[in-house]
């Protein structure tokens, strides 16, 4: 081997040892908000392969062979958990025992759909008494998620475990400031106005944490059809609760919303993001700004 070639090899090896060039772990994510947290925790030491687009519907997403090819080489998969991804057993069987699939929400306290604070339910898997899988709408839960992800990263990459833990702590401090901001903004809404009427039952954790009654109206999303009888019942419930605004979502059913808004005389608030975005902090701020703008008056 020529002296120049030997020198290049020695330099490359030295850079790896001192951290000048850092090998990255490859991690596959099955939820866009989990991807965002994972990037904040992993920093320069992790490559996050996002298998679902930011505003895709995680309720209906299924990884394809093309997705699995894209994620080839991933040392672990991150899922939201709480029965949101019904395909996980099949995915684990496909991947085998060598690649763990981590349900980040498994260790996070669950809320259940309750008739006491939710009048309507969006779909069968969100039936009364079942677990609400949308745990990320409570900011403190995302702080827990950052610590869980840091721990999992440290298991597959012990050399950078302390860095992952420090990154999670730094991200958690940002989320603490976000949580304080949400509480300040919501405090501007009179208690009598704190009824969050949405397209489906996705905001239970937000409502429980920030003092709202949840009123999800099945049929406002494009994937649901409503009968005239159901629509009349929804209109009656909205009137009875003196709802100030109805908040559609990105995949809202415009015809159903138009009918309900017209018949009740209730204005439409801004469109909320329930299930996914590329940036968690921005999603929470945007949602809160729209809620406050519609209900604070």
XYZ file of C-alpha atoms in Angstrom:
297
model
C 0.000 0.000 0.000
C 1.330 3.436 -0.922
C 2.327 5.778 1.903
C -0.321 8.340 0.889
C -3.044 5.682 1.010
C -1.872 4.475 4.424
C -1.984 8.067 5.675
C -5.585 8.506 4.439
C -6.688 5.341 6.216
C -4.988 6.405 9.457
C -6.585 9.856 9.330
C -10.057 8.426 8.615
C -9.724 5.997 11.520
C -8.583 8.742 13.864
C -11.527 10.972 12.875
C -13.948 8.168 13.658
C -12.350 7.571 17.055
C -12.411 11.223 18.137
C -15.890 11.829 16.779
C -14.931 14.090 13.915
C -16.956 11.790 11.651
C -19.790 10.056 13.445
C -21.563 6.926 12.281
C -25.324 7.383 12.471
C -27.915 4.884 13.545
C -30.832 4.447 11.154
C -34.285 4.566 12.721
C -37.658 4.079 11.006
C -40.657 6.079 12.220
C -44.315 5.117 11.748
C -45.822 8.414 12.910
C -44.890 11.950 11.761
C -44.888 13.469 15.248
C -42.716 10.643 16.555
C -40.338 11.447 13.686
C -40.059 15.031 14.908
C -39.270 14.016 18.488
C -36.785 11.393 17.276
C -34.910 13.962 15.188
C -34.639 16.276 18.187
C -33.349 13.438 20.367
C -31.076 11.825 17.783
C -29.474 15.019 16.530
C -26.457 14.360 14.326
C -26.107 10.766 15.502
C -29.371 9.387 14.075
C -30.975 9.288 10.654
C -34.758 9.159 10.942
C -36.550 7.494 8.036
C -40.124 8.777 8.048
C -42.396 6.163 6.490
C -45.586 8.239 6.664
C -46.091 11.722 5.258
C -46.685 14.538 7.788
C -50.397 15.017 7.043
C -51.283 11.450 6.091
C -53.891 9.654 8.199
C -52.085 7.288 10.619
C -55.369 5.457 11.246
C -55.321 4.095 7.710
C -51.591 3.923 7.004
C -49.978 0.534 6.369
C -46.267 0.165 5.519
C -45.737 -1.184 2.020
C -42.870 -3.335 0.715
C -41.493 -0.106 -0.778
C -41.521 1.490 2.699
C -39.680 -1.467 4.202
C -37.077 -1.264 1.454
C -36.620 2.420 2.250
C -36.133 1.517 5.925
C -33.701 -1.343 5.243
C -30.855 -1.221 7.744
C -32.922 0.459 10.467
C -31.852 -0.721 13.926
C -35.296 -0.050 15.374
C -38.780 1.133 14.441
C -40.727 3.752 16.417
C -44.523 3.573 16.619
C -47.048 5.679 18.520
C -48.765 2.724 20.182
C -52.036 2.556 22.144
C -53.567 0.454 19.341
C -53.246 3.209 16.749
C -51.095 1.041 14.469
C -53.090 -2.168 14.219
C -50.507 -3.748 11.901
C -47.614 -3.914 14.392
C -47.818 -7.665 15.061
C -47.587 -8.336 11.331
C -44.693 -5.877 11.029
C -42.810 -7.545 13.882
C -43.273 -10.912 12.206
C -41.910 -9.499 8.945
C -38.900 -7.842 10.567
C -38.007 -10.734 12.853
C -36.550 -10.547 16.351
C -33.440 -8.620 15.350
C -35.209 -5.270 14.857
C -37.298 -4.018 17.806
C -40.545 -2.138 17.208
C -40.977 0.353 20.063
C -44.456 1.606 20.968
C -43.516 4.978 22.447
C -46.980 5.547 23.913
C -47.040 2.251 25.815
C -45.428 3.755 28.930
C -47.421 6.995 28.752
C -50.608 7.178 30.902
C -53.775 6.609 28.867
C -57.046 8.490 28.804
C -60.258 6.704 27.904
C -63.136 7.959 25.818
C -65.783 8.944 28.331
C -69.412 9.921 27.900
C -68.942 12.451 30.668
C -66.661 14.664 28.591
C -67.261 13.458 25.011
C -70.684 13.384 23.415
C -69.886 11.704 20.120
C -67.286 9.157 19.051
C -65.554 9.184 15.691
C -65.200 5.525 14.801
C -65.536 1.972 16.244
C -62.008 1.743 17.673
C -62.696 4.921 19.655
C -65.831 3.552 21.273
C -66.879 4.696 24.735
C -64.495 3.215 27.301
C -61.695 2.467 24.856
C -58.236 4.031 25.015
C -57.782 7.338 23.232
C -54.582 6.914 21.168
C -53.961 10.628 20.552
C -51.691 11.038 23.579
C -49.438 13.700 21.997
C -52.023 16.463 22.540
C -50.812 16.716 26.143
C -47.412 18.414 25.989
C -46.064 16.660 29.076
C -46.637 13.347 27.288
C -44.271 14.399 24.533
C -41.671 15.191 27.171
C -42.040 11.597 28.363
C -41.785 10.418 24.757
C -38.447 12.215 24.332
C -37.030 10.420 27.380
C -38.341 7.052 26.161
C -36.796 7.549 22.719
C -33.488 8.672 24.234
C -33.398 5.486 26.299
C -34.102 3.296 23.257
C -31.463 5.095 21.187
C -28.974 4.574 23.985
C -29.623 0.818 23.958
C -28.758 0.453 20.261
C -26.000 3.083 20.343
C -24.435 3.090 23.842
C -21.525 5.258 22.696
C -23.874 8.233 22.344
C -26.342 7.428 25.129
C -25.385 10.522 27.154
C -25.821 12.732 24.113
C -29.302 11.354 23.450
C -30.235 11.939 27.069
C -28.938 15.517 26.926
C -30.785 16.172 23.668
C -34.007 14.866 25.202
C -33.530 17.139 28.218
C -32.965 20.179 25.989
C -36.056 19.349 23.916
C -38.070 18.807 27.092
C -37.164 22.304 28.281
C -38.548 23.729 25.045
C -41.727 21.721 25.530
C -42.037 22.976 29.105
C -42.060 26.521 27.731
C -44.616 25.462 25.100
C -46.886 23.960 27.774
C -46.746 27.173 29.823
C -47.598 29.184 26.699
C -50.620 26.997 25.872
C -51.944 27.406 29.417
C -51.527 31.195 29.273
C -53.329 31.402 25.941
C -56.191 29.127 26.991
C -56.690 31.182 30.152
C -58.013 33.945 27.875
C -61.050 31.800 27.014
C -64.026 32.133 29.402
C -64.830 28.850 31.143
C -68.314 28.841 29.617
C -66.786 28.883 26.124
C -64.402 25.956 26.633
C -66.234 23.388 24.537
C -64.040 21.988 21.791
C -66.268 20.768 18.964
C -64.171 18.823 16.467
C -64.468 16.429 13.553
C -63.562 13.344 15.559
C -62.493 12.286 19.036
C -58.837 13.206 18.773
C -58.441 16.010 21.299
C -59.325 14.292 24.567
C -55.851 14.716 26.092
C -55.796 18.386 25.098
C -59.244 18.923 26.620
C -58.406 17.105 29.848
C -55.116 18.987 30.280
C -56.326 22.463 29.394
C -59.857 22.466 30.799
C -62.202 21.892 27.839
C -65.214 19.689 27.309
C -64.714 17.588 24.185
C -67.588 17.471 21.708
C -66.448 15.416 18.703
C -69.087 15.138 15.987
C -68.868 11.973 13.901
C -69.410 12.622 10.222
C -67.436 15.829 9.878
C -64.494 13.912 8.424
C -64.472 12.992 4.750
C -64.337 9.264 5.541
C -67.683 9.278 7.365
C -71.200 9.572 5.993
C -73.995 11.018 8.065
C -77.702 10.321 7.951
C -80.234 13.117 8.216
C -81.298 11.759 11.629
C -77.741 11.783 12.948
C -77.124 15.254 11.581
C -80.259 16.507 13.335
C -79.071 14.938 16.586
C -75.659 16.581 16.241
C -77.268 19.950 15.573
C -79.444 19.566 18.682
C -76.421 18.697 20.830
C -74.429 21.660 19.566
C -77.321 24.009 20.356
C -77.851 22.475 23.794
C -74.201 22.992 24.730
C -74.159 26.593 23.438
C -71.158 25.830 21.263
C -69.322 28.954 20.080
C -67.357 27.448 17.191
C -66.938 24.226 15.229
C -63.385 23.189 14.358
C -62.961 21.076 11.233
C -59.798 19.132 10.518
C -57.642 18.834 7.422
C -59.660 15.867 6.144
C -63.022 17.453 6.961
C -66.289 16.755 5.148
C -67.202 20.222 3.813
C -70.857 19.395 3.082
C -71.601 18.090 6.586
C -69.822 21.040 8.177
C -71.685 23.552 6.018
C -75.056 22.054 6.949
C -74.312 21.942 10.676
C -72.869 25.458 10.725
C -75.817 26.873 8.777
C -78.470 25.096 10.829
C -76.954 25.995 14.202
C -75.679 29.447 13.312
C -72.343 28.431 14.845
C -69.254 29.832 13.142
C -66.396 27.732 11.877
C -63.086 28.001 13.691
C -59.765 27.335 12.032
C -58.924 23.879 10.738
C -57.088 21.876 13.418
C -54.391 19.241 12.961
C -55.152 16.131 14.981
C -52.991 13.263 13.862
C -49.833 14.496 12.252
C -47.539 17.340 11.315
C -43.868 17.765 10.528
C -43.250 19.927 13.608
C -44.952 19.190 16.935
C -44.350 22.576 18.537
C -45.729 24.433 15.525
C -48.790 22.151 15.417
C -49.595 22.844 19.072
C -49.116 26.581 18.662
C -51.196 26.740 15.477
C -54.021 24.679 16.990
C -54.056 26.723 20.180
C -54.008 30.040 18.303
C -57.044 28.955 16.254
C -58.931 27.704 19.315
C -58.275 30.890 21.267
C -59.131 33.153 18.319
C -62.535 31.472 17.956
C -63.495 31.014 21.609
C -61.903 33.885 23.536
C -64.555 36.395 22.478
